Each structure stands twice: as structure tokens, then as C-alpha cells.
């Protein structure tokens, strides 16, 4: 999908490419997502920044998604996010930019394991120009995800991340438990498909 957005003080263009390689059996395979976005005009881009960690409730400026705690902070409800922009699973204020952002996200199940456990790895890059809070340009994370229903309800447990993200977590005294996040994409939920895809 190719999307163009324009507001009073900004315009942006971004590309989302999703590709799936399926294994034998239901809900088994590798999901690959590529994202690339750029600002064409950014006179006042702060609410509309590209974000390496996707969007949490307060950053969903189009109100496209449902959040149990849209403006919550520091509790369980605040850990919900959507896999937009860079879609890194670990939340970090680093990697926000009013220039351009590109990312590659991979999630994979194991062909012989029926338990709904998958592995993920994410990579993202921004330019030094227009980056917010830092001058790092490359970010990554990885870990395991408990996938109750693919792309609808997933919980992410990070196992590794780039050193600047880790340093920021330590600086802000964020524990491992607080770094666990989840998606709940109710706007994508077709109840008949949910029943079909719910499996262990």
C-alpha cells in the first residue's frame, strides 16, 4: 500500500509492503514487512513524526485504531501499540524523525511446533537530520511473541535490542516487565475469522 497524508503544516508519503511465506499447516510461516516513509513538507510535524516503535494510543493522530487505554501512562494498558512506521516491539522515544524512516520486520513460526510461539526481529534506520532525542541512525530488536491470533492479539517479549535502546531503558529505570508490549487490533477483527484462526 502506498499512502499520502496531508495536513495544514505537513505532508508525508509512505509505503507498506507485506509478504507471507507459508509452511504446511494453519497459521504457520514467515511474515515479512517492509516500510519506507518520508516527509514532503514538515513545517509542524511533531504530532505526525515517523516513530521507530510504532504508535501507542496518544500518537494515533488519525484515531484509526482502538486502544484500551489511549492516554494511559505507566500501566498495563499503556503497553498496547500498533505496528506502524518502524514497528519495533520495544518502546523507545529514540528513532523519531521528521525526515525519513525505513524498516524491515520479520516474524516466523517454527514448522514443527504447534504452540502459538513465534520469533521476531526488527531493523530500522533514520537519517541524522531531523532525528529527535538522539543522533543514532540504526536500531534493532528481537525476541519471542505469543501469538493468540496472528496480527490481532500478540504479546512481545524482547530478548535483545540495539545498545542505545537498552541504554535508554536503563537510564529511565524501565524494568524488563515494563518493556513487554502487546497488540490488540480490534479494528481488524472479523469474529468468524477469529474463531477459525484461534488455535494452539
mmCIF file of C-alpha atoms in Angstrom, residues 1-88:
data_model
loop_
_atom_site.group_PDB
_atom_site.id
_atom_site.type_symbol
_atom_site.label_atom_id
_atom_site.label_comp_id
_atom_site.label_asym_id
_atom_site.label_seq_id
_atom_site.Cartn_x
_atom_site.Cartn_y
_atom_site.Cartn_z
ATOM 1 C CA UNK A 1 0.000 0.000 0.000
ATOM 2 C CA UNK A 2 1.154 3.497 -0.810
ATOM 3 C CA UNK A 3 -0.283 6.246 1.395
ATOM 4 C CA UNK A 4 -0.188 10.017 1.133
ATOM 5 C CA UNK A 5 -1.246 12.225 4.057
ATOM 6 C CA UNK A 6 -1.560 15.985 4.096
ATOM 7 C CA UNK A 7 -2.394 18.413 6.866
ATOM 8 C CA UNK A 8 -2.189 22.143 7.371
ATOM 9 C CA UNK A 9 1.552 22.144 8.099
ATOM 10 C CA UNK A 10 2.800 18.816 6.785
ATOM 11 C CA UNK A 11 2.615 16.224 4.033
ATOM 12 C CA UNK A 12 4.055 12.729 4.104
ATOM 13 C CA UNK A 13 4.269 9.701 1.840
ATOM 14 C CA UNK A 14 4.911 6.114 2.933
ATOM 15 C CA UNK A 15 4.986 2.599 1.543
ATOM 16 C CA UNK A 16 3.971 -0.632 3.326
ATOM 17 C CA UNK A 17 4.846 -3.987 1.772
ATOM 18 C CA UNK A 18 3.722 -7.228 3.441
ATOM 19 C CA UNK A 19 4.737 -10.691 2.254
ATOM 20 C CA UNK A 20 3.999 -14.094 3.756
ATOM 21 C CA UNK A 21 5.815 -17.383 3.244
ATOM 22 C CA UNK A 22 3.573 -20.212 4.455
ATOM 23 C CA UNK A 23 4.608 -23.515 5.966
ATOM 24 C CA UNK A 24 2.456 -26.636 5.935
ATOM 25 C CA UNK A 25 -0.332 -26.233 8.490
ATOM 26 C CA UNK A 26 -2.592 -23.429 9.622
ATOM 27 C CA UNK A 27 -1.081 -20.152 10.878
ATOM 28 C CA UNK A 28 2.487 -21.305 10.162
ATOM 29 C CA UNK A 29 5.029 -19.327 8.209
ATOM 30 C CA UNK A 30 7.184 -16.230 7.952
ATOM 31 C CA UNK A 31 5.709 -12.727 7.795
ATOM 32 C CA UNK A 32 7.893 -10.037 6.236
ATOM 33 C CA UNK A 33 7.052 -6.347 6.352
ATOM 34 C CA UNK A 34 8.953 -3.510 4.692
ATOM 35 C CA UNK A 35 8.233 0.142 5.449
ATOM 36 C CA UNK A 36 9.635 3.323 3.911
ATOM 37 C CA UNK A 37 8.308 6.802 4.569
ATOM 38 C CA UNK A 38 9.366 10.383 4.005
ATOM 39 C CA UNK A 39 8.089 13.857 4.748
ATOM 40 C CA UNK A 40 7.482 16.070 1.746
ATOM 41 C CA UNK A 41 6.752 19.088 3.948
ATOM 42 C CA UNK A 42 7.236 19.298 7.709
ATOM 43 C CA UNK A 43 6.614 22.831 8.937
ATOM 44 C CA UNK A 44 4.894 21.413 12.029
ATOM 45 C CA UNK A 45 5.499 17.672 12.044
ATOM 46 C CA UNK A 46 5.686 16.791 15.755
ATOM 47 C CA UNK A 47 2.317 15.036 16.106
ATOM 48 C CA UNK A 48 2.970 13.256 12.801
ATOM 49 C CA UNK A 49 6.579 12.093 13.287
ATOM 50 C CA UNK A 50 7.718 8.745 11.964
ATOM 51 C CA UNK A 51 8.372 6.599 15.035
ATOM 52 C CA UNK A 52 10.704 3.629 15.274
ATOM 53 C CA UNK A 53 8.499 1.891 17.887
ATOM 54 C CA UNK A 54 5.194 2.204 16.065
ATOM 55 C CA UNK A 55 2.308 4.124 17.596
ATOM 56 C CA UNK A 56 0.907 3.987 21.096
ATOM 57 C CA UNK A 57 -2.551 5.363 21.807
ATOM 58 C CA UNK A 58 -1.628 9.010 22.308
ATOM 59 C CA UNK A 59 0.303 9.006 18.991
ATOM 60 C CA UNK A 60 -2.566 7.674 16.863
ATOM 61 C CA UNK A 61 -3.382 11.094 15.397
ATOM 62 C CA UNK A 62 -5.929 9.739 12.902
ATOM 63 C CA UNK A 63 -7.716 7.663 15.558
ATOM 64 C CA UNK A 64 -7.521 4.672 13.214
ATOM 65 C CA UNK A 65 -7.188 2.071 15.971
ATOM 66 C CA UNK A 66 -8.894 1.059 19.201
ATOM 67 C CA UNK A 67 -6.892 1.337 22.433
ATOM 68 C CA UNK A 68 -7.981 0.093 25.833
ATOM 69 C CA UNK A 69 -6.016 2.972 27.383
ATOM 70 C CA UNK A 70 -5.395 5.569 24.690
ATOM 71 C CA UNK A 71 -3.882 8.115 27.056
ATOM 72 C CA UNK A 72 -2.697 5.804 29.837
ATOM 73 C CA UNK A 73 0.883 6.039 31.037
ATOM 74 C CA UNK A 74 2.998 3.567 33.003
ATOM 75 C CA UNK A 75 0.433 0.790 33.465
ATOM 76 C CA UNK A 76 -0.572 -2.372 31.611
ATOM 77 C CA UNK A 77 -2.964 -0.605 29.249
ATOM 78 C CA UNK A 78 -0.228 1.781 28.114
ATOM 79 C CA UNK A 79 1.739 -1.162 26.647
ATOM 80 C CA UNK A 80 -0.665 -1.577 23.731
ATOM 81 C CA UNK A 81 0.703 -0.380 20.375
ATOM 82 C CA UNK A 82 0.172 -0.760 16.649
ATOM 83 C CA UNK A 83 2.812 -1.994 14.224
ATOM 84 C CA UNK A 84 3.143 1.174 12.169
ATOM 85 C CA UNK A 85 6.238 3.041 10.948
ATOM 86 C CA UNK A 86 9.344 1.235 12.278
ATOM 87 C CA UNK A 87 7.216 -1.257 14.266
ATOM 88 C CA UNK A 88 9.984 -2.145 16.732
#
